């Protein structure tokens, strides 16, 4: 960490603190799942994930998950869920009508914290330079840690994550014999990769990873190498240009991504781990996510040409994707006026009656009124111009009152 600029270190620490919340949110999901399903236990099995996806997510239009996120839910393994997936599951999971007032109030408080955490995370993810000043760092750290403490985290333990030494664990039990064996296996895997024997390379790296008494940094290298070999094997079979979305959990690229994330989690200050995550996302045509990972890698190694090239490529492809969507009329969101006209044509509801209903919503249910105002500002209406910032404010206001639709739309918009 000593060679990494202080403002970049600050960013990494905040990013890691956000990542620390994943375990807490996974447990929160399991608690809610049990509460909402008569005591059933989420056991992280494919059976549990598959049933939940089929019976809940596939039937609920409120879920808007990427193909990778859908597969991660179907796998059942909650340790593979990112913050976006966790937020979607927590905010859209059906709630029984038998909950007590105290339980409902607790859920509303938790949902409010989720909104705040997701907002901060989005601010960091879209940070253009991946650098944070000391003043901003302390402000954001306090905001995040306050939320995590509210979820049950120990603030003393969280403060330990501020220390640079926490990135280099000295308390790991090391087996010199296993370190040497792991190095030998890694060398064999590296040579097999060079010889284009990618399946053999993966086997060697897998053996190296399973050895106990090896440092996190060494293990990160093995995961990174395995991610690279899996991607090379995929490209050998299907071509490097077949960057389609992942639709099958057996798709090699899903394991490419999981291996890369393991490397990143084990060594968060290593540029190549973030680069591997970016390459994994790029291979599955998720270039917006790839860009964020490449930007992190570049912040850690600003002169790295390999990262610069990958970042430029993903930015160009993502730019084309955005322009293509913008030109496709089928993908354009409808204004409120267009929605009301469709209701008139399809259901015979007059515009005057629809407008009257709109005006009454806020009086009857202020929170629902905030959601409606959010939609109006997001898409534009006769009495307000399109304004995403105003839309986000209304969705946030509704979400702070425990409104699931407000929470979802805020997460989607930001």
PDB file of N, CA and C in Angstrom, residues 13-54:
ATOM      1  N   UNK A  13     -10.187   1.693   0.510  1.00  0.00           N
ATOM      2  CA  UNK A  13     -10.698   1.382   1.851  1.00  0.00           C
ATOM      3  C   UNK A  13     -12.218   1.529   1.915  1.00  0.00           C
ATOM      4  N   UNK A  14     -12.732   2.580   1.295  1.00  0.00           N
ATOM      5  CA  UNK A  14     -14.187   2.772   1.267  1.00  0.00           C
ATOM      6  C   UNK A  14     -14.865   1.663   0.470  1.00  0.00           C
ATOM      7  N   UNK A  15     -14.251   1.302  -0.643  1.00  0.00           N
ATOM      8  CA  UNK A  15     -14.791   0.230  -1.477  1.00  0.00           C
ATOM      9  C   UNK A  15     -14.817  -1.077  -0.691  1.00  0.00           C
ATOM     10  N   UNK A  16     -13.769  -1.300   0.090  1.00  0.00           N
ATOM     11  CA  UNK A  16     -13.706  -2.521   0.894  1.00  0.00           C
ATOM     12  C   UNK A  16     -14.737  -2.493   2.025  1.00  0.00           C
ATOM     13  N   UNK A  17     -14.941  -1.314   2.615  1.00  0.00           N
ATOM     14  CA  UNK A  17     -15.940  -1.197   3.677  1.00  0.00           C
ATOM     15  C   UNK A  17     -17.338  -1.500   3.141  1.00  0.00           C
ATOM     16  N   UNK A  18     -17.617  -1.009   1.929  1.00  0.00           N
ATOM     17  CA  UNK A  18     -18.892  -1.346   1.281  1.00  0.00           C
ATOM     18  C   UNK A  18     -18.980  -2.860   1.081  1.00  0.00           C
ATOM     19  N   UNK A  19     -17.885  -3.453   0.607  1.00  0.00           N
ATOM     20  CA  UNK A  19     -17.861  -4.900   0.400  1.00  0.00           C
ATOM     21  C   UNK A  19     -18.068  -5.673   1.690  1.00  0.00           C
ATOM     22  N   UNK A  20     -17.617  -5.085   2.803  1.00  0.00           N
ATOM     23  CA  UNK A  20     -17.784  -5.732   4.105  1.00  0.00           C
ATOM     24  C   UNK A  20     -19.260  -5.887   4.456  1.00  0.00           C
ATOM     25  N   UNK A  21     -20.092  -5.026   3.873  1.00  0.00           N
ATOM     26  CA  UNK A  21     -21.530  -5.072   4.170  1.00  0.00           C
ATOM     27  C   UNK A  21     -22.210  -6.280   3.545  1.00  0.00           C
ATOM     28  N   UNK A  22     -21.579  -6.891   2.535  1.00  0.00           N
ATOM     29  CA  UNK A  22     -22.240  -7.976   1.813  1.00  0.00           C
ATOM     30  C   UNK A  22     -22.631  -9.117   2.750  1.00  0.00           C
ATOM     31  N   UNK A  23     -21.718  -9.484   3.649  1.00  0.00           N
ATOM     32  CA  UNK A  23     -22.007 -10.568   4.582  1.00  0.00           C
ATOM     33  C   UNK A  23     -23.203 -10.253   5.460  1.00  0.00           C
ATOM     34  N   UNK A  24     -23.269  -9.002   5.921  1.00  0.00           N
ATOM     35  CA  UNK A  24     -24.390  -8.568   6.755  1.00  0.00           C
ATOM     36  C   UNK A  24     -25.698  -8.613   5.976  1.00  0.00           C
ATOM     37  N   UNK A  25     -25.661  -8.148   4.729  1.00  0.00           N
ATOM     38  CA  UNK A  25     -26.880  -8.117   3.916  1.00  0.00           C
ATOM     39  C   UNK A  25     -27.321  -9.523   3.514  1.00  0.00           C
ATOM     40  N   UNK A  26     -26.369 -10.417   3.309  1.00  0.00           N
ATOM     41  CA  UNK A  26     -26.738 -11.808   3.008  1.00  0.00           C
ATOM     42  C   UNK A  26     -27.480 -12.425   4.193  1.00  0.00           C
ATOM     43  N   UNK A  27     -26.972 -12.150   5.394  1.00  0.00           N
ATOM     44  CA  UNK A  27     -27.644 -12.670   6.580  1.00  0.00           C
ATOM     45  C   UNK A  27     -29.016 -12.031   6.751  1.00  0.00           C
ATOM     46  N   UNK A  28     -29.116 -10.747   6.402  1.00  0.00           N
ATOM     47  CA  UNK A  28     -30.406 -10.062   6.472  1.00  0.00           C
ATOM     48  C   UNK A  28     -31.405 -10.708   5.517  1.00  0.00           C
ATOM     49  N   UNK A  29     -30.941 -11.057   4.309  1.00  0.00           N
ATOM     50  CA  UNK A  29     -31.824 -11.730   3.353  1.00  0.00           C
ATOM     51  C   UNK A  29     -32.308 -13.060   3.918  1.00  0.00           C
ATOM     52  N   UNK A  30     -31.392 -13.830   4.498  1.00  0.00           N
ATOM     53  CA  UNK A  30     -31.768 -15.136   5.038  1.00  0.00           C
ATOM     54  C   UNK A  30     -32.760 -14.991   6.191  1.00  0.00           C
ATOM     55  N   UNK A  31     -32.569 -13.949   6.994  1.00  0.00           N
ATOM     56  CA  UNK A  31     -33.501 -13.697   8.096  1.00  0.00           C
ATOM     57  C   UNK A  31     -34.885 -13.354   7.562  1.00  0.00           C
ATOM     58  N   UNK A  32     -34.919 -12.481   6.550  1.00  0.00           N
ATOM     59  CA  UNK A  32     -36.209 -12.106   5.962  1.00  0.00           C
ATOM     60  C   UNK A  32     -36.852 -13.289   5.249  1.00  0.00           C
ATOM     61  N   UNK A  33     -36.037 -14.059   4.560  1.00  0.00           N
ATOM     62  CA  UNK A  33     -36.563 -15.228   3.842  1.00  0.00           C
ATOM     63  C   UNK A  33     -37.265 -16.165   4.816  1.00  0.00           C
ATOM     64  N   UNK A  34     -36.636 -16.403   5.964  1.00  0.00           N
ATOM     65  CA  UNK A  34     -37.228 -17.276   6.975  1.00  0.00           C
ATOM     66  C   UNK A  34     -38.493 -16.656   7.565  1.00  0.00           C
ATOM     67  N   UNK A  35     -38.435 -15.345   7.827  1.00  0.00           N
ATOM     68  CA  UNK A  35     -39.585 -14.639   8.398  1.00  0.00           C
ATOM     69  C   UNK A  35     -40.784 -14.653   7.460  1.00  0.00           C
ATOM     70  N   UNK A  36     -40.510 -14.485   6.167  1.00  0.00           N
ATOM     71  CA  UNK A  36     -41.593 -14.380   5.184  1.00  0.00           C
ATOM     72  C   UNK A  36     -42.091 -15.734   4.684  1.00  0.00           C
ATOM     73  N   UNK A  37     -41.360 -16.814   5.016  1.00  0.00           N
ATOM     74  CA  UNK A  37     -41.703 -18.135   4.476  1.00  0.00           C
ATOM     75  C   UNK A  37     -41.864 -19.189   5.573  1.00  0.00           C
ATOM     76  N   UNK A  38     -42.517 -18.787   6.647  1.00  0.00           N
ATOM     77  CA  UNK A  38     -42.893 -19.722   7.720  1.00  0.00           C
ATOM     78  C   UNK A  38     -41.711 -20.506   8.279  1.00  0.00           C
ATOM     79  N   UNK A  39     -40.592 -19.820   8.446  1.00  0.00           N
ATOM     80  CA  UNK A  39     -39.445 -20.445   9.092  1.00  0.00           C
ATOM     81  C   UNK A  39     -38.548 -21.259   8.190  1.00  0.00           C
ATOM     82  N   UNK A  40     -38.816 -21.281   6.875  1.00  0.00           N
ATOM     83  CA  UNK A  40     -37.941 -22.011   5.956  1.00  0.00           C
ATOM     84  C   UNK A  40     -36.532 -21.416   5.985  1.00  0.00           C
ATOM     85  N   UNK A  41     -35.550 -22.263   5.739  1.00  0.00           N
ATOM     86  CA  UNK A  41     -34.147 -21.845   5.802  1.00  0.00           C
ATOM     87  C   UNK A  41     -33.560 -21.767   4.398  1.00  0.00           C
ATOM     88  N   UNK A  42     -32.886 -20.660   4.112  1.00  0.00           N
ATOM     89  CA  UNK A  42     -32.139 -20.546   2.846  1.00  0.00           C
ATOM     90  C   UNK A  42     -30.797 -21.234   3.056  1.00  0.00           C
ATOM     91  N   UNK A  43     -30.589 -22.366   2.376  1.00  0.00           N
ATOM     92  CA  UNK A  43     -29.407 -23.188   2.634  1.00  0.00           C
ATOM     93  C   UNK A  43     -28.309 -23.035   1.586  1.00  0.00           C
ATOM     94  N   UNK A  44     -28.423 -22.020   0.723  1.00  0.00           N
ATOM     95  CA  UNK A  44     -27.396 -21.744  -0.294  1.00  0.00           C
ATOM     96  C   UNK A  44     -27.252 -22.863  -1.322  1.00  0.00           C
ATOM     97  N   UNK A  45     -28.258 -23.680  -1.472  1.00  0.00           N
ATOM     98  CA  UNK A  45     -28.187 -24.791  -2.427  1.00  0.00           C
ATOM     99  C   UNK A  45     -28.803 -24.401  -3.766  1.00  0.00           C
ATOM    100  N   UNK A  46     -28.390 -25.064  -4.858  1.00  0.00           N
ATOM    101  CA  UNK A  46     -29.009 -24.814  -6.165  1.00  0.00           C
ATOM    102  C   UNK A  46     -30.507 -25.101  -6.157  1.00  0.00           C
ATOM    103  N   UNK A  47     -30.934 -26.079  -5.363  1.00  0.00           N
ATOM    104  CA  UNK A  47     -32.365 -26.386  -5.276  1.00  0.00           C
ATOM    105  C   UNK A  47     -33.131 -25.204  -4.706  1.00  0.00           C
ATOM    106  N   UNK A  48     -32.592 -24.646  -3.636  1.00  0.00           N
ATOM    107  CA  UNK A  48     -33.230 -23.493  -2.996  1.00  0.00           C
ATOM    108  C   UNK A  48     -33.248 -22.300  -3.956  1.00  0.00           C
ATOM    109  N   UNK A  49     -32.108 -22.034  -4.601  1.00  0.00           N
ATOM    110  CA  UNK A  49     -32.016 -20.914  -5.531  1.00  0.00           C
ATOM    111  C   UNK A  49     -32.892 -21.095  -6.753  1.00  0.00           C
ATOM    112  N   UNK A  50     -32.903 -22.314  -7.294  1.00  0.00           N
ATOM    113  CA  UNK A  50     -33.706 -22.581  -8.479  1.00  0.00           C
ATOM    114  C   UNK A  50     -35.193 -22.427  -8.217  1.00  0.00           C
ATOM    115  N   UNK A  51     -35.639 -22.949  -7.079  1.00  0.00           N
ATOM    116  CA  UNK A  51     -37.061 -22.822  -6.726  1.00  0.00           C
ATOM    117  C   UNK A  51     -37.447 -21.365  -6.519  1.00  0.00           C
ATOM    118  N   UNK A  52     -36.584 -20.624  -5.862  1.00  0.00           N
ATOM    119  CA  UNK A  52     -36.887 -19.217  -5.594  1.00  0.00           C
ATOM    120  C   UNK A  52     -36.941 -18.423  -6.894  1.00  0.00           C
ATOM    121  N   UNK A  53     -36.009 -18.714  -7.793  1.00  0.00           N
ATOM    122  CA  UNK A  53     -35.998 -17.998  -9.068  1.00  0.00           C
ATOM    123  C   UNK A  53     -37.271 -18.300  -9.859  1.00  0.00           C
ATOM    124  N   UNK A  54     -37.642 -19.568  -9.928  1.00  0.00           N
ATOM    125  CA  UNK A  54     -38.816 -19.972 -10.715  1.00  0.00           C
ATOM    126  C   UNK A  54     -40.123 -19.461 -10.117  1.00  0.00           C
TER     127      UNK A  54
END
